Each structure stands twice: as C-alpha cells, then as structure tokens.
Short mmCIF file of N, CA and C in Angstrom, two decimals:
data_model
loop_
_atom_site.label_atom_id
_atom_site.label_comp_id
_atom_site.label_asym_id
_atom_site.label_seq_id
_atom_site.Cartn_x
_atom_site.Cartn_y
_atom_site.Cartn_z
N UNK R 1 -99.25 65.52 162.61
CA UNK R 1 -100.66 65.16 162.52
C UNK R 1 -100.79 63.84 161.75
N UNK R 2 -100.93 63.04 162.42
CA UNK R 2 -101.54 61.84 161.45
C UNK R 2 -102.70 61.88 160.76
N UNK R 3 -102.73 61.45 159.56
CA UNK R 3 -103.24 61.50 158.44
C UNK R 3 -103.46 59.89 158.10
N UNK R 4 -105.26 59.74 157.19
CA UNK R 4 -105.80 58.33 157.10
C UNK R 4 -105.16 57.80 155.72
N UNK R 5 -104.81 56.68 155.96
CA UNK R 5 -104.29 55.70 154.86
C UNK R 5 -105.32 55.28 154.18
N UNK R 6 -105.02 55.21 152.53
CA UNK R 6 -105.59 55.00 151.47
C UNK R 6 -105.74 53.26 151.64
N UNK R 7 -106.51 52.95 151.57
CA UNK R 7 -106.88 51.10 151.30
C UNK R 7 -107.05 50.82 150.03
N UNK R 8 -106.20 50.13 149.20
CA UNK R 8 -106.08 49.49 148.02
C UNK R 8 -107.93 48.10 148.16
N UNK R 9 -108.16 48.37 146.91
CA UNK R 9 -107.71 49.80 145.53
C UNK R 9 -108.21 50.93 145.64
N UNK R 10 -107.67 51.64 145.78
CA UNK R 10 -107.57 52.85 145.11
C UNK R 10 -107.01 53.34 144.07
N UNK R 11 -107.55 54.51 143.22
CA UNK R 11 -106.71 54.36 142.21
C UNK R 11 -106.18 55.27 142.06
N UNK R 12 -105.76 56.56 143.21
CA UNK R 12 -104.46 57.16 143.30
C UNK R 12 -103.22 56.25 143.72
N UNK R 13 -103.10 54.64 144.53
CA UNK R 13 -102.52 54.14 144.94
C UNK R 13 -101.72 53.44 143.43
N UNK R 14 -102.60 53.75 142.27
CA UNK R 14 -101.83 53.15 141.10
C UNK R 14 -101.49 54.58 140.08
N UNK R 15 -101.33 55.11 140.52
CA UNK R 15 -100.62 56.78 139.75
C UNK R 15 -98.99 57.02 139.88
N UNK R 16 -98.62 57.42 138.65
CA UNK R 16 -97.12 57.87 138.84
C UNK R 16 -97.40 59.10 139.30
N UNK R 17 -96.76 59.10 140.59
CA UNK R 17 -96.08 60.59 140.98
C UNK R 17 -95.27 61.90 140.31
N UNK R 18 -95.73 63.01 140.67
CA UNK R 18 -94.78 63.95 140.30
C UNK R 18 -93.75 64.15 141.23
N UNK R 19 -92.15 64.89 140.28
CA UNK R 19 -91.39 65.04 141.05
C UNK R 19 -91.85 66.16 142.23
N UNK R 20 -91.05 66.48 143.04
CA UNK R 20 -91.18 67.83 144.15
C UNK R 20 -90.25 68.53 143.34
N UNK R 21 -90.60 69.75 142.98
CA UNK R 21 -89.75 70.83 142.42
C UNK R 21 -89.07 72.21 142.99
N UNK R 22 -90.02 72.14 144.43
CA UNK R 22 -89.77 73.19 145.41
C UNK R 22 -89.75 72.56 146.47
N UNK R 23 -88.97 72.75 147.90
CA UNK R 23 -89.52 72.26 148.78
C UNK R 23 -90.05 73.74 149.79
N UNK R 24 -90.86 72.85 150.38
CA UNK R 24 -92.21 74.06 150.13
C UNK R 24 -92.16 73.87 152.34
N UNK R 25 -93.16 74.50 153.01
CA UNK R 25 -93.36 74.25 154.53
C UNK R 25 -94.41 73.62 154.39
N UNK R 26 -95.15 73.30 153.69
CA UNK R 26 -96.49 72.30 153.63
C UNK R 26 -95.80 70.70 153.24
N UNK R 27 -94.66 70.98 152.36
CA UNK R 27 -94.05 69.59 151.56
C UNK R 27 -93.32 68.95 153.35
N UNK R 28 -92.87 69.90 153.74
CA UNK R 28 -92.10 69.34 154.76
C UNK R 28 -92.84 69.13 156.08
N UNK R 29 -94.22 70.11 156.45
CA UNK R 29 -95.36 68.91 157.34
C UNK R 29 -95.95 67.93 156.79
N UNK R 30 -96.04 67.82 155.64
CA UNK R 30 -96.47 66.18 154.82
C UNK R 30 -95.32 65.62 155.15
N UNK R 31 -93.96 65.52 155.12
CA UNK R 31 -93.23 64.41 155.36
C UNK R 31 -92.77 64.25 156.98
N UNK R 32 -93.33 65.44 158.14
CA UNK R 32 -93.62 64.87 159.58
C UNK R 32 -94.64 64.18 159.74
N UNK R 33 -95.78 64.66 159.10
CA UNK R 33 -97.12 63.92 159.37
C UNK R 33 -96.87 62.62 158.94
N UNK R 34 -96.62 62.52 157.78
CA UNK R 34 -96.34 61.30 156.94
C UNK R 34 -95.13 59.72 158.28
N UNK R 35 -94.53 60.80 158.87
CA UNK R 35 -93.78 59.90 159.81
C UNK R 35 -94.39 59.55 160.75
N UNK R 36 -95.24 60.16 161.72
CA UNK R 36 -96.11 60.21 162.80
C UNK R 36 -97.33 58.88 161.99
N UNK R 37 -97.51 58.87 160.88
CA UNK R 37 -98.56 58.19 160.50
C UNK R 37 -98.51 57.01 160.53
N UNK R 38 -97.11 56.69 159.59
CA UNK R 38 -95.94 55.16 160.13
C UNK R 38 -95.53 54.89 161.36
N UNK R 39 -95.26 55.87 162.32
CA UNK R 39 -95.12 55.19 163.76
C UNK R 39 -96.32 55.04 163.99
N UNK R 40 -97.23 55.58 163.88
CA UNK R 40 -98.99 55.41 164.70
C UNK R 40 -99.13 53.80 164.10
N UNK R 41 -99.03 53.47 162.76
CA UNK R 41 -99.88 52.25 161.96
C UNK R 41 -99.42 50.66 162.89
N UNK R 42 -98.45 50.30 163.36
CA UNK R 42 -97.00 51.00 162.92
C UNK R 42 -96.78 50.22 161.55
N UNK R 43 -95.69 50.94 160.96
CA UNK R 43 -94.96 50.34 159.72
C UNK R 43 -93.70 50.93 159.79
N UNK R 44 -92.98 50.54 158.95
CA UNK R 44 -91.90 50.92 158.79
C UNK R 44 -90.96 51.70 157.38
N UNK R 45 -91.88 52.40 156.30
CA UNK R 45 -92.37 52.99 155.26
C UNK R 45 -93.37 53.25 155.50
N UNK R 46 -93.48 54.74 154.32
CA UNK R 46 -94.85 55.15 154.25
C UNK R 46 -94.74 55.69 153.22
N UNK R 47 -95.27 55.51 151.45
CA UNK R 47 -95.17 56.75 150.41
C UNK R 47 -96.42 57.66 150.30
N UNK R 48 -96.05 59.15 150.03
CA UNK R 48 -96.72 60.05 149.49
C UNK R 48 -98.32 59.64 149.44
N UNK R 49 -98.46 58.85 147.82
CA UNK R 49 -99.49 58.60 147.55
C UNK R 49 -100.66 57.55 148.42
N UNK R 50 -99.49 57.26 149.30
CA UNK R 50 -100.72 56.09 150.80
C UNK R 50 -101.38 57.28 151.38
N UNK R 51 -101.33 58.42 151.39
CA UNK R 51 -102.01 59.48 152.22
C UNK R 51 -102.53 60.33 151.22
N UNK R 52 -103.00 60.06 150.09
CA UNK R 52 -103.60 60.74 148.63
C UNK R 52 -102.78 61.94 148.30
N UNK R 53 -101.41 62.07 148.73
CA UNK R 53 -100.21 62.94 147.96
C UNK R 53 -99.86 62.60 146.12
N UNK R 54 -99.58 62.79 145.51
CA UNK R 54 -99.39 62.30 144.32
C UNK R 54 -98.18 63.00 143.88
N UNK R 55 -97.36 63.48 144.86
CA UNK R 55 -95.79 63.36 144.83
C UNK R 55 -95.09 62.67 145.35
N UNK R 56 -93.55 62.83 145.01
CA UNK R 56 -92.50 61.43 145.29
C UNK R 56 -92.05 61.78 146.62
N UNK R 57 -92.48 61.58 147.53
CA UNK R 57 -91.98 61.77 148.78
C UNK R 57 -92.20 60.37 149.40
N UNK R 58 -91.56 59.47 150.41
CA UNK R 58 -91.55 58.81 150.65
C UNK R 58 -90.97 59.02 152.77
N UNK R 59 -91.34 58.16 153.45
CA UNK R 59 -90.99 58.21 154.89
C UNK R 59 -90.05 56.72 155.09
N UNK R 60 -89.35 56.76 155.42
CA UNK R 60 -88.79 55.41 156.40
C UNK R 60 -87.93 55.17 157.94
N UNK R 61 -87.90 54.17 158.13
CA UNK R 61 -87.19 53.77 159.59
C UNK R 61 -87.43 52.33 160.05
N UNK R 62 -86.78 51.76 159.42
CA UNK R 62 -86.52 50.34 159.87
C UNK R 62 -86.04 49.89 160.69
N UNK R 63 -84.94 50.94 161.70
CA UNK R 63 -84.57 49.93 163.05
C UNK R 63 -85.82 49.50 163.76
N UNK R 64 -85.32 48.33 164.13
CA UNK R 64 -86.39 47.79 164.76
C UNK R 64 -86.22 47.10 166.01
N UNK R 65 -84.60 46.58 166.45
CA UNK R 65 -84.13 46.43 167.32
C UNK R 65 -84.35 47.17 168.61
N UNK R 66 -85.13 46.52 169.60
CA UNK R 66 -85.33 46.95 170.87
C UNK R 66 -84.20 47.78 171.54
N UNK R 67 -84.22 48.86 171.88
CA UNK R 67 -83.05 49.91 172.39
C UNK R 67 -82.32 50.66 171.63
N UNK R 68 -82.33 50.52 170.40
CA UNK R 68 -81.74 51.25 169.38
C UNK R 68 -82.42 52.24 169.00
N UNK R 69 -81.72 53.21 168.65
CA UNK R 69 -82.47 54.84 168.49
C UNK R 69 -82.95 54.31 166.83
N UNK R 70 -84.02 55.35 167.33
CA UNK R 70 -85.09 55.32 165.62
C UNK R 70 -83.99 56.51 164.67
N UNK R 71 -84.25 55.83 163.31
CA UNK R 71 -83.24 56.95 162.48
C UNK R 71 -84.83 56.97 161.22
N UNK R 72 -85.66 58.07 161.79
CA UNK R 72 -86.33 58.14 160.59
C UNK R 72 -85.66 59.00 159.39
N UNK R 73 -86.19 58.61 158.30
CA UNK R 73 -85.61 59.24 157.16
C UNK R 73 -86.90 59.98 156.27
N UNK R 74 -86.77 60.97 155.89
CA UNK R 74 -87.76 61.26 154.94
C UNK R 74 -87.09 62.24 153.59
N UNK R 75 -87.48 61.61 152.45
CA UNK R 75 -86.86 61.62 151.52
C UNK R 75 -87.98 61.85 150.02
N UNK R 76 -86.99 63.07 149.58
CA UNK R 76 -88.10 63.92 148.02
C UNK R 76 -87.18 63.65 147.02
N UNK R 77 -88.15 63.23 146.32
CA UNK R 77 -87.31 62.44 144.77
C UNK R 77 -86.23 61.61 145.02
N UNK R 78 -86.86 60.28 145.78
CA UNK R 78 -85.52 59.41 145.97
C UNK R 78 -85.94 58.44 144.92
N UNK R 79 -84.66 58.00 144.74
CA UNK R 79 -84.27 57.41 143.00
C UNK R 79 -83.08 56.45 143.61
N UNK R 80 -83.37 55.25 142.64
CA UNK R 80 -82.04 53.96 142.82
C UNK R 80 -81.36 54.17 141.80
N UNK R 81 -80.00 54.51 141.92
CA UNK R 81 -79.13 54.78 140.88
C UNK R 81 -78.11 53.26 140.89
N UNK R 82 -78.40 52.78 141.57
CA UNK R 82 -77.56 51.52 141.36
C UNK R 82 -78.01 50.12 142.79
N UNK R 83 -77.99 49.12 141.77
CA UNK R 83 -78.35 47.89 141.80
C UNK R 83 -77.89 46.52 141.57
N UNK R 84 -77.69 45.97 143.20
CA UNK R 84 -76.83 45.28 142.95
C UNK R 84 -77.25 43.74 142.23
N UNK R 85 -76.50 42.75 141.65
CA UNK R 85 -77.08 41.21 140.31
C UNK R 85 -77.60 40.65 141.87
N UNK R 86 -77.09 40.34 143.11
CA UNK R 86 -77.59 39.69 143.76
C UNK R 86 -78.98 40.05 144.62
N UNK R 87 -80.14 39.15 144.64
CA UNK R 87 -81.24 39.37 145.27
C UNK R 87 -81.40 38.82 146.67
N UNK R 88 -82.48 38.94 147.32
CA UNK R 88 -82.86 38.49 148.52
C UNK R 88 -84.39 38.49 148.82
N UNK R 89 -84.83 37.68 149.10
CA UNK R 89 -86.38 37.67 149.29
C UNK R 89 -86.55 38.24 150.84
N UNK R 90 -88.07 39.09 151.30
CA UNK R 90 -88.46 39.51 152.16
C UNK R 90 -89.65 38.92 152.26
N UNK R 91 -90.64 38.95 152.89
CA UNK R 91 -92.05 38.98 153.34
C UNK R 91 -92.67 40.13 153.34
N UNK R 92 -93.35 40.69 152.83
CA UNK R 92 -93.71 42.15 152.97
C UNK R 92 -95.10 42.27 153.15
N UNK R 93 -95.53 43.35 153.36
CA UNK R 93 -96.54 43.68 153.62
C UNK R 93 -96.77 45.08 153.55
N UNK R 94 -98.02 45.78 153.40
CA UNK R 94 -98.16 47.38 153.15
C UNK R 94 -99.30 47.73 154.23
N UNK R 95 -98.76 49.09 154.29
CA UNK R 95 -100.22 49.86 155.10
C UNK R 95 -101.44 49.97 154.69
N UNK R 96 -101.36 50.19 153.17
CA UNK R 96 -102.42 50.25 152.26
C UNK R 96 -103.43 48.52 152.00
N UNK R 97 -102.46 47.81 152.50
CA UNK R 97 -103.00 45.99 152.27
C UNK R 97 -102.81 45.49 153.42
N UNK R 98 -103.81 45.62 154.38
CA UNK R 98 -103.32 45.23 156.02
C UNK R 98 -103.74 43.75 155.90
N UNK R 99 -102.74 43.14 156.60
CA UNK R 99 -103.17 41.75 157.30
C UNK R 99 -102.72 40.20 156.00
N UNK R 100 -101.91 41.50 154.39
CA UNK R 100 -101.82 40.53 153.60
C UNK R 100 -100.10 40.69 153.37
N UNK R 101 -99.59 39.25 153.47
CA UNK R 101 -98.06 39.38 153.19
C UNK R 101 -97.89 38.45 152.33
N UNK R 102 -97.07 38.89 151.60
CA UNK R 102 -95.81 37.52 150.52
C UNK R 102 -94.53 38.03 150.43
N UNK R 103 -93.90 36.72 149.83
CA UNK R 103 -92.50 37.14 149.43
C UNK R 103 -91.83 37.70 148.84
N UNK R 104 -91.18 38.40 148.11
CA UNK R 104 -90.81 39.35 147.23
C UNK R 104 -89.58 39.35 146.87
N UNK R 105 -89.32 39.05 145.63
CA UNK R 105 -87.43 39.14 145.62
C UNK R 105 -87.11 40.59 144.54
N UNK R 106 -86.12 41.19 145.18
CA UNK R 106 -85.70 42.26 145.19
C UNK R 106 -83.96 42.42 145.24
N UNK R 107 -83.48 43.68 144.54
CA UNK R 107 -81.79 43.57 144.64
C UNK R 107 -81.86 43.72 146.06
N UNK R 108 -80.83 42.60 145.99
CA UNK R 108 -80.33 42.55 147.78
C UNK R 108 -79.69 43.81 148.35
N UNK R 109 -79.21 44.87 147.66
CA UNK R 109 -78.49 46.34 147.91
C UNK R 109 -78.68 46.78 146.99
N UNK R 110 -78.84 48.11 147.04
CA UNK R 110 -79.37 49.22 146.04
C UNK R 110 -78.35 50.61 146.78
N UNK R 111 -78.13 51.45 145.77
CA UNK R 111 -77.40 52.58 145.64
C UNK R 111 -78.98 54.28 145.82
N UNK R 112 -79.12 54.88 147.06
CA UNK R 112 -80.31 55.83 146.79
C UNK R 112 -79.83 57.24 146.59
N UNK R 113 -80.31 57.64 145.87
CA UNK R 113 -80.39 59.15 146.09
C UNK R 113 -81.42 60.32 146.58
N UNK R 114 -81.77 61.10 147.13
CA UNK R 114 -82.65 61.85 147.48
C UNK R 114 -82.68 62.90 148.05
N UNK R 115 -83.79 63.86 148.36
CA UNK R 115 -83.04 65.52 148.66
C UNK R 115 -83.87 65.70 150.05
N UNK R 116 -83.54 65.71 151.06
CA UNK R 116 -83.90 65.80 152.54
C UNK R 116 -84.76 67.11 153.01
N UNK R 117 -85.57 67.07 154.18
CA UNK R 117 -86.16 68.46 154.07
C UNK R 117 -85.69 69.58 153.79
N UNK R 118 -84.31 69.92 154.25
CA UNK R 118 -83.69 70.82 154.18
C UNK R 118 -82.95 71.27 152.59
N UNK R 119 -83.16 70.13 151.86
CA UNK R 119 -83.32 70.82 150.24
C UNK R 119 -81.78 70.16 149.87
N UNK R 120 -81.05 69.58 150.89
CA UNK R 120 -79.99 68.89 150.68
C UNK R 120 -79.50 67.34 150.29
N UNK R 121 -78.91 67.52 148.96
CA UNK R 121 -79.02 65.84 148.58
C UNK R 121 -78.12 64.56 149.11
N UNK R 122 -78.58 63.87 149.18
CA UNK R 122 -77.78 62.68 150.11
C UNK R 122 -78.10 61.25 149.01
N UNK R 123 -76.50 60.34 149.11
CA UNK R 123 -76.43 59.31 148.15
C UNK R 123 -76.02 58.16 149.33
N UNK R 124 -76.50 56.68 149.37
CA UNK R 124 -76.44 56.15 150.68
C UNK R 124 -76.55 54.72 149.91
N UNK R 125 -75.78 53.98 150.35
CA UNK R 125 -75.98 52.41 150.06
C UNK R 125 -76.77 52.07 150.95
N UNK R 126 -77.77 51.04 150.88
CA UNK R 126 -78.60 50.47 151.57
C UNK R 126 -78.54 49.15 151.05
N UNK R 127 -78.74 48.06 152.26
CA UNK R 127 -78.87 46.56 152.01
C UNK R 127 -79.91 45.76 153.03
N UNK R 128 -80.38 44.92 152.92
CA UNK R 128 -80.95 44.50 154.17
C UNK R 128 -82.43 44.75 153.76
N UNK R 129 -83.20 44.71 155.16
CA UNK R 129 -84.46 45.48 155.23
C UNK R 129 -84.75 46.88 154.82
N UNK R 130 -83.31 47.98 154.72
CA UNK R 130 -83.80 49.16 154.62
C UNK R 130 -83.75 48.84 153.29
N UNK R 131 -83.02 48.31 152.12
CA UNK R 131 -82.78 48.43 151.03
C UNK R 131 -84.19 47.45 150.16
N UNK R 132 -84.87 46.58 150.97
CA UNK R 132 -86.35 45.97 150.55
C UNK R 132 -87.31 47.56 151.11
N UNK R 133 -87.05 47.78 151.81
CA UNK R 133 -88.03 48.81 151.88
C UNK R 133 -88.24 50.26 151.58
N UNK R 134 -87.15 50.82 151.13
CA UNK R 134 -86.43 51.58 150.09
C UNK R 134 -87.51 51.30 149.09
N UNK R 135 -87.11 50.22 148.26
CA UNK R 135 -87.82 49.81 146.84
C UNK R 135 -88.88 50.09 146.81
N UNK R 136 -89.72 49.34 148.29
CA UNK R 136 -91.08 49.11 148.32
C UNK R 136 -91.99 50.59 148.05
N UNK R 137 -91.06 51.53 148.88
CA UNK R 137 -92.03 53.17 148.95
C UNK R 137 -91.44 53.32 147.36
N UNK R 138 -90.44 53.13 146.71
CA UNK R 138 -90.42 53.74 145.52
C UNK R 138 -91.41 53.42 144.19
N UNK R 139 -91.70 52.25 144.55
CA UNK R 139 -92.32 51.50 143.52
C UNK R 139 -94.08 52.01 144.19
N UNK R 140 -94.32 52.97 145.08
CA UNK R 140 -95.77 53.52 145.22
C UNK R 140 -95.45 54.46 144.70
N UNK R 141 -94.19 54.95 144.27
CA UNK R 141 -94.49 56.41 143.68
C UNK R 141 -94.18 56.30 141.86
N UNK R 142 -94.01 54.99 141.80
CA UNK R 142 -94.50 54.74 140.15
C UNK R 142 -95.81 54.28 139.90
N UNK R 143 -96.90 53.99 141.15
CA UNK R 143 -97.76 53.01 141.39
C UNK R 143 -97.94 51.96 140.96
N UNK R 144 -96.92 51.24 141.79
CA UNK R 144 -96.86 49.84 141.77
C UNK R 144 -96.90 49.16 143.13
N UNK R 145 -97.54 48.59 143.69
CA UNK R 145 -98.10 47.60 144.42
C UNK R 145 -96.93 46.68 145.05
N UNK R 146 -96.69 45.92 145.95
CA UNK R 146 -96.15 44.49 146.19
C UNK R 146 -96.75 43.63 145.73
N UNK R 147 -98.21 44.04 145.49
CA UNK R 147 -98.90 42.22 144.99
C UNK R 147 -99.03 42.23 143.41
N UNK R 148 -98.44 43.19 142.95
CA UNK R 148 -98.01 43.05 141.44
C UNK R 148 -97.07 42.37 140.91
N UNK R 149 -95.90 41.90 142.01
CA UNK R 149 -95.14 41.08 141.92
C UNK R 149 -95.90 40.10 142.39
N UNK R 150 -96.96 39.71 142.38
CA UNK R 150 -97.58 38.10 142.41
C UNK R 150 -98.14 37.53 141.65
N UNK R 151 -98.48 36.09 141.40
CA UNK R 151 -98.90 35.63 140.35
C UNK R 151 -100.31 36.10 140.22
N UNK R 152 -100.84 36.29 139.03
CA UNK R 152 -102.22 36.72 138.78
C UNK R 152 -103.30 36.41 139.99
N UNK R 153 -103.51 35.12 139.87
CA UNK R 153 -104.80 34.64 140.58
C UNK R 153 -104.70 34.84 142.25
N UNK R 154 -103.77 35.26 142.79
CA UNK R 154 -103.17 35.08 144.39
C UNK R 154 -103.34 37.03 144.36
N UNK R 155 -103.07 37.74 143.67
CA UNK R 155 -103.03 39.08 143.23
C UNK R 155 -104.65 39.50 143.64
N UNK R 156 -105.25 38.84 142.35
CA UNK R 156 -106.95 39.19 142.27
C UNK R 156 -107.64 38.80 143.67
N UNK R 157 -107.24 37.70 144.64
CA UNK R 157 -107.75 37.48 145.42
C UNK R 157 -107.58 38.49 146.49
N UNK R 158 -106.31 38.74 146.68
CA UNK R 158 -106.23 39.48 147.96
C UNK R 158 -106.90 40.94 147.35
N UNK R 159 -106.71 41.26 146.32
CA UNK R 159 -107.59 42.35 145.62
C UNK R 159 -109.48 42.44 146.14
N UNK R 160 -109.76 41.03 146.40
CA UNK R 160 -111.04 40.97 146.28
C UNK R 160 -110.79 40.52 147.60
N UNK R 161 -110.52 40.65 148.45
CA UNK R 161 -110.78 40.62 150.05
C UNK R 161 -110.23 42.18 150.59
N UNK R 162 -109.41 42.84 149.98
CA UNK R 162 -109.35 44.10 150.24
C UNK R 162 -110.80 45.10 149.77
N UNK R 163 -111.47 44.75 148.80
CA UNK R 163 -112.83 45.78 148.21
C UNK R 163 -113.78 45.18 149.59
N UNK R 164 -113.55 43.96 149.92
CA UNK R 164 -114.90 43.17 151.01
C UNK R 164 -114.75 44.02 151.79
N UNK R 165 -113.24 44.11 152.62
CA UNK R 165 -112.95 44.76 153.77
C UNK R 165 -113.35 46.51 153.57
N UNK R 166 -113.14 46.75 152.56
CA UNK R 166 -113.59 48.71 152.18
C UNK R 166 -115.06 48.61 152.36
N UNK R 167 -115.32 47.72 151.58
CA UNK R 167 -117.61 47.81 152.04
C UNK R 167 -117.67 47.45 153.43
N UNK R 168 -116.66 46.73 154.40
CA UNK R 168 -116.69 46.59 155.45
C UNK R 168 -116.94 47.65 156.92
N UNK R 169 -115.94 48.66 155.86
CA UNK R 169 -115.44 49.26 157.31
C UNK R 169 -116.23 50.82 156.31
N UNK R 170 -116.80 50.86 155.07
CA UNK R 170 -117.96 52.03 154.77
C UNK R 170 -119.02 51.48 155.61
N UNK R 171 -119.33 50.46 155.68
CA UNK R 171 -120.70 50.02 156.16
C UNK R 171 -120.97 50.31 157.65
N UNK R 172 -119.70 50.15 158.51
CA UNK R 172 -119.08 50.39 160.11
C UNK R 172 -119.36 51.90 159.95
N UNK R 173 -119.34 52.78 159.00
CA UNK R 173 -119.03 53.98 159.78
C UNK R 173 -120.23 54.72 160.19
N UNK R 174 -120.17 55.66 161.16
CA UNK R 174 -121.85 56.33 161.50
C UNK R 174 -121.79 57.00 160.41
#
C-alpha cells in the first residue's frame, strides 16, 4: 500500500528515531509499503520517518541500470560501523524536498549493518550510490536533512520555498 510522504518541514522529519525491538507483521508491511512508496515516487530510498514512522527502518534500491533486476533492500536498525577517510560528492535530492538538489560529500564507502524482515542480521560494504544513499536514509532516522549539510542562507531558502509549496498544495486540496 502506498503511503503519503511527509513534505519538509515537518517536524517529525527532524526527530531521532527509536530502535525496532521486535519485529512485528505490521513492522514488516511498513517496510513493503514503505518500498511500493519509493518505486511509486520514484526514488531510490525511503526512511521510516518520510511516512510519519518514528522508527529506524529505512527502504532502498539503487540499481538503476536499464535491464538489471531491482535488489530492493529493507533494513531495521541499520547502523555504519565503518567508514572509509576517502569521500565522494553526489547530487542528492529527497522525497520529502521535491524538485531541490545539491551536492553532498560523504565517505565514499561505508561498512552497514542491519536486521532484515526476517529478524536476520546482515553486515555489507557499500560504495558508490548505494553507500551515498545508505547515509542519506540514516541520517532521517537521526533527523537530519541533506540541506543541513548546506550553507545557512541556501538551507533557509529552499526551506522557504518548501512551506510556499505546503500552503500550495493545502490550498489545492477540496
């Protein structure tokens, strides 16, 4: 079931998450829905708290290559246990901040850990796009933003064209 994305600001979108302590049959249709929601948008991440969850659950699938099978991942209490000195900048962008991108530098590979629906834990090097976008869902479940890594005044702006666009689309609705 797809489920509506939170539009920054919000201010569950700036909340630390709780861990998942059980995995539960509701925890594990939040992290199908949660996938169905990212292919619908499309994106390629999706955390918890973009769908007003306020646990650490996170969705991903970055292939993106035409013909290549989708490897979605969905992942409870995933954590970077290791990080590599070298970085790499991306362009990013969020579901929660449509239509706004910047650059972002980030460890170029990161070390994840996390416990899969089935309650089983898995440890995985990631580099590349999955390893920028890895970060990106983790850092919504500390609530932290991409445009927090921007300079103040470039931050507040897209801040203040995201509230225009929310009176926008309250004002659109019947």
């Amino acid at each position: 079931m797809k489920r509506p994305i939170l539009l920054h600001p919000d201010p569950r979108l700036k909340k630390l998450c709780t861990p998942v302590s059980d995995m539960t049959d509701d925890l594990r249709s939040l992290g199908d829905d949660m996938l169905a929601t990212m292919y619908d948008a499309p994106g390629i991440g999706l955390a918890a708290p973009q769908v007003g969850v306020l646990e650490r659950l996170i969705v991903l699938d970055c292939v993106k290559a035409e013909g290549e099978a989708p490897r979605p991942l969905i992942m409870f209490n995933p954590e970077i246990i290791a990080s590599s000195d070298e970085t790499s900048v991306y362009e990013e962008g969020c579901l929660s901040i449509p239509e706004h991108f910047a650059d972002v530098t980030r460890p170029a590979e990161v070390q994840v850990r996390w416990i899969d629906r089935d309650g089983k834990e898995h440890t995985e090097e990631m580099g590349g796009l999955w390893a920028t976008c890895v970060q990106h869902e983790i850092d919504h479940l500390d609530g932290k933003l991409f445009i927090d890594y921007l300079k103040p005044l470039r931050r507040q702006m897209i801040t203040r064209k995201m509230t225009k666009l929310k009176r926008e689309l309250a004002r659109d609705k019947p």
